[in-house]
Tab-separated table of C-alpha atoms in Angstrom:
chain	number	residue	atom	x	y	z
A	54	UNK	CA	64.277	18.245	68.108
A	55	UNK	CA	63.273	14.446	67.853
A	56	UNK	CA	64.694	12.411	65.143
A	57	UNK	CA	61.232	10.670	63.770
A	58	UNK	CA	63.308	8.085	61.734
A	59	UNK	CA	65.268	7.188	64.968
A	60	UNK	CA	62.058	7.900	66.914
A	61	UNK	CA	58.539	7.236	64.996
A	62	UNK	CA	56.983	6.486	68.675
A	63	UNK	CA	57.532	10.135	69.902
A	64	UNK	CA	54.346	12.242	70.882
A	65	UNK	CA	55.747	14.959	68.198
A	66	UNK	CA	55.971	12.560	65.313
A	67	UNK	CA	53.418	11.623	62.663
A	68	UNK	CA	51.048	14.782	63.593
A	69	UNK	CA	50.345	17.815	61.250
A	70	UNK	CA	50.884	21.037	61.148
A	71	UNK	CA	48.060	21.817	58.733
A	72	UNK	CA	44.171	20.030	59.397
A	73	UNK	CA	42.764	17.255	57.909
A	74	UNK	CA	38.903	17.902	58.440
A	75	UNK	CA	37.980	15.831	55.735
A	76	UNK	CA	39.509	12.981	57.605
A	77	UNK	CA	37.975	14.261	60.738
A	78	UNK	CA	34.966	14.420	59.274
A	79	UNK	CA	35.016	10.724	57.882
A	80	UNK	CA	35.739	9.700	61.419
A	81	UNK	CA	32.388	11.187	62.420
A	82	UNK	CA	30.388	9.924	59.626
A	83	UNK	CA	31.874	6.672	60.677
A	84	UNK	CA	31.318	6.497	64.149
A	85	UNK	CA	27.354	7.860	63.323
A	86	UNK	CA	26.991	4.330	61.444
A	87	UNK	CA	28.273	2.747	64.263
A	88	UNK	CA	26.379	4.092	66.805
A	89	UNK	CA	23.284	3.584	65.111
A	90	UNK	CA	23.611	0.229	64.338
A	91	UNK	CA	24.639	-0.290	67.641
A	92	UNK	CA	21.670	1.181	68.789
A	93	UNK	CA	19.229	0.080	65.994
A	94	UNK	CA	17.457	-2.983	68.255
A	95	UNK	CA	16.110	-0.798	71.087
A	96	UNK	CA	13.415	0.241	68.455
A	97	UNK	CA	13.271	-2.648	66.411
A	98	UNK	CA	13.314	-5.412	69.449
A	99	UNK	CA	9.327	-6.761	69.412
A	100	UNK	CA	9.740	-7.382	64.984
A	101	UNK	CA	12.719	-8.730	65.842
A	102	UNK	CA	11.482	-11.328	68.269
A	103	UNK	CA	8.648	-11.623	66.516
A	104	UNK	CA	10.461	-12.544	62.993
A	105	UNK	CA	12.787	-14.816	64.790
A	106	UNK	CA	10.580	-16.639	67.235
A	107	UNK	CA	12.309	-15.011	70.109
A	108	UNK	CA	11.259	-13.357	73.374
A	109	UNK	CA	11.995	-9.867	73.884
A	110	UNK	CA	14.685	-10.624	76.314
A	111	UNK	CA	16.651	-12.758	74.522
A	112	UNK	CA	16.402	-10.605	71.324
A	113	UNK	CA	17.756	-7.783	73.489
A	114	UNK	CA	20.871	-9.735	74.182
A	115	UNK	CA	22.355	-8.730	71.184
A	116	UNK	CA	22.900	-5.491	72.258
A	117	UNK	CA	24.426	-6.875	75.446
A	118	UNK	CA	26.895	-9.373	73.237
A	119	UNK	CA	27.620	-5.894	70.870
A	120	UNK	CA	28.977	-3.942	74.842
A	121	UNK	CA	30.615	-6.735	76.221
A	122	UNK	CA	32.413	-7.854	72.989
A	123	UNK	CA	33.217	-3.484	72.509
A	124	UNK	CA	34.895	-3.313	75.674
A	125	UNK	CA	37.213	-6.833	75.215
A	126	UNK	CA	38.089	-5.333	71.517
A	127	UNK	CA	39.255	-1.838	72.554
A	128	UNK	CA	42.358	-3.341	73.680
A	129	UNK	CA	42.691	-6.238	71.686
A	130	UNK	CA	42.167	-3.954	68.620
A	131	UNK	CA	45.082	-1.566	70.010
A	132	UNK	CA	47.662	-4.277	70.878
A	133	UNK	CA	46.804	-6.779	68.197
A	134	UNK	CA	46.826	-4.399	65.139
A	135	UNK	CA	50.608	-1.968	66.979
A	136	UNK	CA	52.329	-2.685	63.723
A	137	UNK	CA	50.056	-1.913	61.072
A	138	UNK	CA	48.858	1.476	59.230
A	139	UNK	CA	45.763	3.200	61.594
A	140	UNK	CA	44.661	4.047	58.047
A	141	UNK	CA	44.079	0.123	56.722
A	142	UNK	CA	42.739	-0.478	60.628
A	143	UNK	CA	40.543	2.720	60.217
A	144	UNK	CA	38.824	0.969	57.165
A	145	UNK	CA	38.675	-2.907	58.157
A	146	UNK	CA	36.448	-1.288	61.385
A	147	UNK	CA	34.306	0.325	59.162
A	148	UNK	CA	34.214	-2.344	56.994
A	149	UNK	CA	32.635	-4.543	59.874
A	150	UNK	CA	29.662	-1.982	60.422
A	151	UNK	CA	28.858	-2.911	56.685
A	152	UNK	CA	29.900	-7.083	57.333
A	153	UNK	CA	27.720	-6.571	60.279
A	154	UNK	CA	24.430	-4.925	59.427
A	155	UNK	CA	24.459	-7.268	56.190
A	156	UNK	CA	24.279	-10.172	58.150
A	157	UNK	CA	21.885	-8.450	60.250
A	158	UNK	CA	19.836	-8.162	57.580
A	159	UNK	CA	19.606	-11.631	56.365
A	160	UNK	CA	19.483	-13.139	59.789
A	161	UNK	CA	17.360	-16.427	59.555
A	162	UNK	CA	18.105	-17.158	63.375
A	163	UNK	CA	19.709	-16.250	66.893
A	164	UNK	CA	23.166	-17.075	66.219
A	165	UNK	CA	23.327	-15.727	62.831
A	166	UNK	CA	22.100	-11.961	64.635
A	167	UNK	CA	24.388	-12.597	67.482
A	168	UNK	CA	27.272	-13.247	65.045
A	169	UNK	CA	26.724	-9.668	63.288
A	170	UNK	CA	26.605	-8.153	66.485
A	171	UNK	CA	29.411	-9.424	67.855
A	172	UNK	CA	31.483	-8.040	64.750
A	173	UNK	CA	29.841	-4.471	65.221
A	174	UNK	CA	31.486	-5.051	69.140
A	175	UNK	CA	34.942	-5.588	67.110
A	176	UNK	CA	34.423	-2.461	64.659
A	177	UNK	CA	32.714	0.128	68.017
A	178	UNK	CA	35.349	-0.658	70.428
A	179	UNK	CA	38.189	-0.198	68.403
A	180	UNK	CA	36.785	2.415	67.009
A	181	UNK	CA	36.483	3.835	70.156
A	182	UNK	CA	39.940	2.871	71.333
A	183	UNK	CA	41.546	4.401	67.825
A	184	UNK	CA	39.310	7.765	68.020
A	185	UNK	CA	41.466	10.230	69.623
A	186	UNK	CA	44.571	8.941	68.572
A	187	UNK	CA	43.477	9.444	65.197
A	188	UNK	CA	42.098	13.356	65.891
A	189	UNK	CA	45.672	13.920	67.562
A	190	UNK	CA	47.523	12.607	64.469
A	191	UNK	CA	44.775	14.583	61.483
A	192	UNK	CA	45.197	18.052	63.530
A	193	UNK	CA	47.431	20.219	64.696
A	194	UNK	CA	47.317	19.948	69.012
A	195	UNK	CA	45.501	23.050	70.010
A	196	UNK	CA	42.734	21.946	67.478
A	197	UNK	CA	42.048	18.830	68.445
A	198	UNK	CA	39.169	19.551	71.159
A	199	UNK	CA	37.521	20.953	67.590
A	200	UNK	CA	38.193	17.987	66.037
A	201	UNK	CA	36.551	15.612	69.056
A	202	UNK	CA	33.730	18.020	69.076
A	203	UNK	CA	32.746	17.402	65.442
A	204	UNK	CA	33.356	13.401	65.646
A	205	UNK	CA	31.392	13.431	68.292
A	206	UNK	CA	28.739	14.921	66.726
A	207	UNK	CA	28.362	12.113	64.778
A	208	UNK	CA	27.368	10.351	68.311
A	209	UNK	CA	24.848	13.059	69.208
A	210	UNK	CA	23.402	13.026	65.972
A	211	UNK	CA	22.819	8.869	65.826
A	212	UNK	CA	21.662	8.944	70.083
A	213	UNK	CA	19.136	11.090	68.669
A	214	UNK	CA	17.767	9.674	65.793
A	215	UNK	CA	18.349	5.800	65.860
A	216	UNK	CA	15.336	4.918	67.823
A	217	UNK	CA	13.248	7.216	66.316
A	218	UNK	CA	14.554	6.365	63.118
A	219	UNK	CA	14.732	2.932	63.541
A	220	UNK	CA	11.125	2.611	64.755
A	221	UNK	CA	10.236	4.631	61.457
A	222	UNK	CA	11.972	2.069	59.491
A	223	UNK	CA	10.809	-0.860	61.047
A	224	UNK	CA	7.155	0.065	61.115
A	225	UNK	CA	6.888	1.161	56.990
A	226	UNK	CA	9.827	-1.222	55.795
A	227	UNK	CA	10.451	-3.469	57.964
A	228	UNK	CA	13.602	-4.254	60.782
A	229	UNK	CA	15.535	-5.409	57.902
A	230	UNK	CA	15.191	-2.510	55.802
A	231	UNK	CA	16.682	-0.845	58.961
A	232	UNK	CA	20.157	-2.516	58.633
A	233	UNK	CA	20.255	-2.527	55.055
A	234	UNK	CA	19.999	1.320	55.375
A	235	UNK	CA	22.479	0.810	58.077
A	236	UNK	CA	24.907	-1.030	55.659
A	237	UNK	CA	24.586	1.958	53.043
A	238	UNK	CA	25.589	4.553	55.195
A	239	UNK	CA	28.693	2.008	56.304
A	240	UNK	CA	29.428	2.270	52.808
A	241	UNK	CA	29.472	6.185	52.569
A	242	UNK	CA	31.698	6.212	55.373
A	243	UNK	CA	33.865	3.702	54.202
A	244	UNK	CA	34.484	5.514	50.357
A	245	UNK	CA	34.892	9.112	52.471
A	246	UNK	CA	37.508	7.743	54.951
A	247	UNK	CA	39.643	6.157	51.740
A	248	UNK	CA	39.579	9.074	50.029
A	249	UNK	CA	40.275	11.568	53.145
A	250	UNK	CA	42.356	9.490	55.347
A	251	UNK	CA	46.542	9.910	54.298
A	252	UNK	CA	48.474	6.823	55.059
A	253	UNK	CA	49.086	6.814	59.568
A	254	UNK	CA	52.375	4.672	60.148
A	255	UNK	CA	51.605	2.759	63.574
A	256	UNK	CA	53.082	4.888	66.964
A	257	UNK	CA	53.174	4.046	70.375
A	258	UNK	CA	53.909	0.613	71.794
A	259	UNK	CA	51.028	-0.853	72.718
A	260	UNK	CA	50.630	-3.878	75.116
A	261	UNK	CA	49.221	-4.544	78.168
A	262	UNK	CA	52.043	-3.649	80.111
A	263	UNK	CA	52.100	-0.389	78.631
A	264	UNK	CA	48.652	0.213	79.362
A	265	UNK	CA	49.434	-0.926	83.042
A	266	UNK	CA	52.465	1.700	83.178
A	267	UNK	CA	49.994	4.316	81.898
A	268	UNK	CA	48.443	4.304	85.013
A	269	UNK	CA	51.634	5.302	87.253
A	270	UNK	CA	50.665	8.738	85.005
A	271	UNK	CA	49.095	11.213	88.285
A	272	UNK	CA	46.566	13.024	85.180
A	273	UNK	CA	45.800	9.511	83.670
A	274	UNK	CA	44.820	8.071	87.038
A	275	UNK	CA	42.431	10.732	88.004
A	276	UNK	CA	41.242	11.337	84.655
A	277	UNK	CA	40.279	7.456	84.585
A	278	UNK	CA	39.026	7.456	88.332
A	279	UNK	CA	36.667	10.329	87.749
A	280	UNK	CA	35.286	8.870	84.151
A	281	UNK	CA	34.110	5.732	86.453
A	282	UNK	CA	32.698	7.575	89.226
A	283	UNK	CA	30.939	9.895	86.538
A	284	UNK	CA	29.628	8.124	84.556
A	285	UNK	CA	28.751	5.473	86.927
A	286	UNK	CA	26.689	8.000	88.441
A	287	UNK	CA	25.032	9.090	85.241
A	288	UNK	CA	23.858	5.570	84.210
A	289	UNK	CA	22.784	4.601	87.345
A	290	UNK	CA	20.297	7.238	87.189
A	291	UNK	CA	20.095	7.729	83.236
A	292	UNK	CA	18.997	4.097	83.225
A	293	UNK	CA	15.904	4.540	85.207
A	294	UNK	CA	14.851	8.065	84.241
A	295	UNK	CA	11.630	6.830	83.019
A	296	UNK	CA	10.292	5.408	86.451
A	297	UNK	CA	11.153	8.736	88.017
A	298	UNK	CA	9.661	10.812	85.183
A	299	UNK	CA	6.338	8.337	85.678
A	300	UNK	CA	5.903	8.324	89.392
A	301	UNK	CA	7.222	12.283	90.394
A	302	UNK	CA	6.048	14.570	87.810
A	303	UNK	CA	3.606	11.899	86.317
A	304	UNK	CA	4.281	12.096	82.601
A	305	UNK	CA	2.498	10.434	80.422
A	306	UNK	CA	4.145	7.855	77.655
A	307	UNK	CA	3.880	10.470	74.657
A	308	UNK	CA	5.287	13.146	77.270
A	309	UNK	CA	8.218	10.420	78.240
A	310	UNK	CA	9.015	10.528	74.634
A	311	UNK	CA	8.857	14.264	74.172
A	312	UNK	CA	11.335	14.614	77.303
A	313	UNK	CA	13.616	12.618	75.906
A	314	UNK	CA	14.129	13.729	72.658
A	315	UNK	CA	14.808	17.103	74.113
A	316	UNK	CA	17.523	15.477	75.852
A	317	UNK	CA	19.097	14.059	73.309
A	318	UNK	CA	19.415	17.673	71.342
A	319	UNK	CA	20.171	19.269	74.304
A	320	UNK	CA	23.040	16.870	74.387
A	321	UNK	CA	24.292	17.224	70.648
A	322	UNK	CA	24.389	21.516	71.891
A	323	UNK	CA	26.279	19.937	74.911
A	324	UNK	CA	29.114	18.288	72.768
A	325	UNK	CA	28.826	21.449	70.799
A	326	UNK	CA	29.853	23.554	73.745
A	327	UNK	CA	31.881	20.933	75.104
A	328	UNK	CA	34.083	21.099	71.838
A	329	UNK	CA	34.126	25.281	72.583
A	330	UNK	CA	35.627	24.602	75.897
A	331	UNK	CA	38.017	22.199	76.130
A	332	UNK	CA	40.876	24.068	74.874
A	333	UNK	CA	40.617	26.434	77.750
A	334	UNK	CA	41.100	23.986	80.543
A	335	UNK	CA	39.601	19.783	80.004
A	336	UNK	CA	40.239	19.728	84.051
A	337	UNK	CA	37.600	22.866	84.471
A	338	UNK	CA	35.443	21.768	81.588
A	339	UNK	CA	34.905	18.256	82.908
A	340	UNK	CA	34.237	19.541	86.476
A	341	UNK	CA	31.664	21.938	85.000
A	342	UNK	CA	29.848	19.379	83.179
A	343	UNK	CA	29.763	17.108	86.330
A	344	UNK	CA	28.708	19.860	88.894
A	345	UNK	CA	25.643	21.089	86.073
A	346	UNK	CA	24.676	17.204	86.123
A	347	UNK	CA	24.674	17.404	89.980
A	348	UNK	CA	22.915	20.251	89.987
A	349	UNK	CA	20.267	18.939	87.910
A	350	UNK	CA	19.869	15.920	90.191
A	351	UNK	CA	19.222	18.324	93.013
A	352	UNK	CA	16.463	20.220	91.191
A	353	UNK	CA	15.031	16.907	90.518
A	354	UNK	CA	14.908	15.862	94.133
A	355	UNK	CA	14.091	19.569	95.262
A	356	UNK	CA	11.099	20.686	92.759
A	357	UNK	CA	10.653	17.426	90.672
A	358	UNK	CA	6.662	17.120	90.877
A	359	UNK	CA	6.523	20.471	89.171
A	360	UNK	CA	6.838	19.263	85.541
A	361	UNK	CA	8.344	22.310	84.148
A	362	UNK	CA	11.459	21.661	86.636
A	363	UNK	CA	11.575	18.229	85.440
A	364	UNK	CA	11.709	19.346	81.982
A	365	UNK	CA	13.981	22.035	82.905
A	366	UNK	CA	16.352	19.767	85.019
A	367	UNK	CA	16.392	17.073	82.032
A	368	UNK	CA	17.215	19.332	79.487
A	369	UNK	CA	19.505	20.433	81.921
A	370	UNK	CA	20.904	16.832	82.515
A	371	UNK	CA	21.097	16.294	78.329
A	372	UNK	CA	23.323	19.728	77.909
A	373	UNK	CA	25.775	19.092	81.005
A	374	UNK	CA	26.766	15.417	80.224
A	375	UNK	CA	26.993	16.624	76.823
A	376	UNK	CA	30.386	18.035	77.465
A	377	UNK	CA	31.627	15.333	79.359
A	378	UNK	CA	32.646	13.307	76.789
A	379	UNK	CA	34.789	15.264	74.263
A	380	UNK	CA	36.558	16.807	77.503
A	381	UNK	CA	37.166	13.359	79.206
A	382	UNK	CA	38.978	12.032	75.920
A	383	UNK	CA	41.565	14.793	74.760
A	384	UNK	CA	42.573	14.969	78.878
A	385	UNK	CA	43.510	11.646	79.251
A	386	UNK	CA	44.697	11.550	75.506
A	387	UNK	CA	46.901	14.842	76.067
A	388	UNK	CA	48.077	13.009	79.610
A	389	UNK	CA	49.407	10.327	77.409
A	390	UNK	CA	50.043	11.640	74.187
A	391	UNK	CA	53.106	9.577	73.506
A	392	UNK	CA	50.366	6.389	73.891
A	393	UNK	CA	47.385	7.593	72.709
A	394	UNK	CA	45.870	4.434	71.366
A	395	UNK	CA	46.561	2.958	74.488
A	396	UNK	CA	45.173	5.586	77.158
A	397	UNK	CA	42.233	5.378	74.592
A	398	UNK	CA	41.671	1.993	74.980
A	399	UNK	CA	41.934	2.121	78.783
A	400	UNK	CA	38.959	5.016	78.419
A	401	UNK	CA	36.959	2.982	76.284
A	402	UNK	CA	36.996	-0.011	78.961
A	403	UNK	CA	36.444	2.582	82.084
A	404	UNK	CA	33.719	3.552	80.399
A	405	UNK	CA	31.741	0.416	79.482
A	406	UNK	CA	32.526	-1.025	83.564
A	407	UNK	CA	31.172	2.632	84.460
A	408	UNK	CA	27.865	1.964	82.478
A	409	UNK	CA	27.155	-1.840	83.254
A	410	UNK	CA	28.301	-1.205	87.174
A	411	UNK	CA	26.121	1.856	87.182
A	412	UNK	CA	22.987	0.273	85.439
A	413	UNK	CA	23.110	-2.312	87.615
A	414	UNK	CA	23.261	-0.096	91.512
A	415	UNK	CA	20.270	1.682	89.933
A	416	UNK	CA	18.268	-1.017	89.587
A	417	UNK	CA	19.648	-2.052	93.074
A	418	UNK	CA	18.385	1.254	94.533
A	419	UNK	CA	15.555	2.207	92.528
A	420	UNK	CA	14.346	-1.380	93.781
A	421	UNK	CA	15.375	-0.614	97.202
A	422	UNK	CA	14.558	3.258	96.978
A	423	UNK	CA	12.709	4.425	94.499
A	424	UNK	CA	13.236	7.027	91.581
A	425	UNK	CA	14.560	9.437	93.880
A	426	UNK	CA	17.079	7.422	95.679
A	427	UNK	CA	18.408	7.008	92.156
A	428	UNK	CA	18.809	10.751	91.836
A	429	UNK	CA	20.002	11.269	95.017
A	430	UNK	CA	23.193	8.559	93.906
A	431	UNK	CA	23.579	10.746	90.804
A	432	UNK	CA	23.656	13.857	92.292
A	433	UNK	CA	26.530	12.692	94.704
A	434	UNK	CA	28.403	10.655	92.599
A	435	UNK	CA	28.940	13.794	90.146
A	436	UNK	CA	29.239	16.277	93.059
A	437	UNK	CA	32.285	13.861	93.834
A	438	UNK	CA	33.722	13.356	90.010
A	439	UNK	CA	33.365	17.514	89.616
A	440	UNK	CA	35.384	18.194	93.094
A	441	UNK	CA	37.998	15.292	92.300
A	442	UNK	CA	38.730	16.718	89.224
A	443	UNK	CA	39.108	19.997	90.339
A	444	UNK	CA	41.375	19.166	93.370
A	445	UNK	CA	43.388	16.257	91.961
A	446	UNK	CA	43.060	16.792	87.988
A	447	UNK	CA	43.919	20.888	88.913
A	448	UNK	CA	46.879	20.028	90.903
A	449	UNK	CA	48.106	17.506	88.863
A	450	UNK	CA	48.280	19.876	85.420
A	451	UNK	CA	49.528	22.814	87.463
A	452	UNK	CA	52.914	20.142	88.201
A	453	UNK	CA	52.795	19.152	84.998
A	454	UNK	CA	53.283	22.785	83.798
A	455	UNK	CA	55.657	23.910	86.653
């Protein structure tokens, strides 16, 4: 048995044997202010602009600074904060989502909004970084895919209601009102996470050369080359669903909207079932999710002018990738248990390169190709991830159990 005095770095030490869910659920809450203030300027860009005397493109750089500045401050987070209590780190991140949508709020110009965004970037991508590190350490092991599911909830939940929301908001209230309501529920989180969260003494060793020796790790490698090729794949196509849904089935705008929404709650059901399945096998549970988003691709290509297949492939689409997520984070996570903050932080940055690489080949080939050449990318690039997974990720754990 490991001495956790001699030892507090140990994958065995500093976890529970009894669950925290009042922690876990803090987490959520806190990542659902996140996301939505992340989110918040989709549907609030044109009052924006129009408050601040900006064009629409430049007002949606801010949620451009918010991604670029999330995926520097996964790491830096991790690394710069090693020797310090994840509880005290836990709250100064949420305490940015309320810094952030304050300033939001009273933003007189450009730099003042880019300024609050680029402190949300701080508080999502350490966040992100910290998440499943701090599941592993409020649960006992075999709960922790429960414990992913339900912060991840709080994603689904915000994906589907901050534009909607948000558009609400700005319309009756204003786009102010929208971040002061933003700041509020920052608040919430904040008093629920000191009162749930126990004291988390810092594990690990984080550093860049740890994170560098992480990938020598067989399970960590594939786990990390499949989220790319994934989610690259998704994006690429997820990106530029609305010229396909425009030009093949021929939806109209309210119908766009209707489409969508039922693939956002499809999605929250995904990361539902996702959580229900990931303590049977992540390696079989990410492959699934990946072959159901391939196989929605290849209903779109084979039956897409038919709108109820393009309805049924969407939903389809929403409920598959659904389960990617919380399956994605406890394998690498329980690949690198020992380093959990760092494996996270690695995720978090394979993640934002998969979306920005894969926005920008879909607008190469929807440019080049059209909607369906889009598709066509996404159904091969998951077709790939799902078979990888199986044959590499599947190998791989059987070792690791042998």
């Amino acid at each position: 048995m490991t001495d956790c005095t001699l030892d507090p770095s140990h994958a065995s030490c500093g976890t529970r044997g009894d669950a925290a869910w009042a922690a876990v659920v803090s987490l959520s809450l806190g990542v659902f202010g996140l996301v939505t203030a992340e989110f918040l300027p989709v549907s609030l860009l044109t009052p924006i602009s129009q408050d601040l005397a900006l064009t629409p493109g430049t007002a949606g750089q801010t949620i451009t600074a918010t991604a670029v500045i999330g995926a520097i401050a996964g790491p830096g987070v991790v690394i710069g904060t090693r020797n310090l209590d994840r509880r005290w780190v836990l709250l100064t991140l949420t305490t940015l989502l309320v810094v952030s949508s304050t300033l939001a709020a009273l933003a007189s110009s450009l730099p003042m909004l880019l300024v609050a965004r680029l402190l949300l970037g701080i508080g999502v991508g350490g966040f992100w970084a910290m998440s499943a590190a701090l599941a592993m350490r409020l649960v006992p092991e075999h709960l922790m895919p429960r414990a992913m599911a339900i912060v991840f909830t709080g994603v689904s939940v915000a994906t589907v209601c901050a534009a909607p929301l948000g558009a609400w908001i700005g319309a009756t209230l204003g786009w102010r009102a929208a971040f002061e309501l933003s700041a509020g529920v920052g608040v919430v989180a904040l008093l629920v996470q000191a009162f749930t969260v126990p004291s988390l003494p810092p594990r690990g060793s984080a550093s860049l050369a740890t994170m560098v020796s992480l990938l020598g790790r067989p399970r960590v490698r594939v786990g990390l080359i499949v989220t790319l090729i994934i989610v690259a794949g998704h994006f690429a196509g997820f990106t530029y669903v609305r010229p396909y849904l425009e030009q093949i089935p021929r939806f109209s705008v309210e119908m766009i909207s209707l489409v969508l929404l039922a693939y956002g709650v499809a999605g929250f059901f995904g990361n539902l079932l996702g959580g229900a399945i990931a303590s049977r096998s992540t390696t079989g549970s990410v492959a699934l999710g990946a072959g159901l988003v391939a196989l929605s691709a290849l209903l779109m290509l084979w039956a897409g002018g038919l709108p109820l297949v393009s309805w049924a492939a969407i939903v389809l689409w929403g409920l598959a990738f659904g389960i990617l997520p919380v399956n994605i984070q406890t394998h690498v996570t329980r690949a690198a248990s020992d380093e959990a903050e760092s494996v996270g932080a690695m995720l978090l940055t394979t993640f934002q390169v998969a979306i920005s690489s894969g926005a920008v080949l879909g607008g190469l080939l929807v440019d080049s190709q059209g909607p369906l050449g889009v598709v066509t990318f996404v159904g091969i690039a998951c077709a790939l991830g799902s078979v990888v997974m199986l044959a590499r990720g599947g190998r791989q754990a059987a070792l690791q159990q042998n």
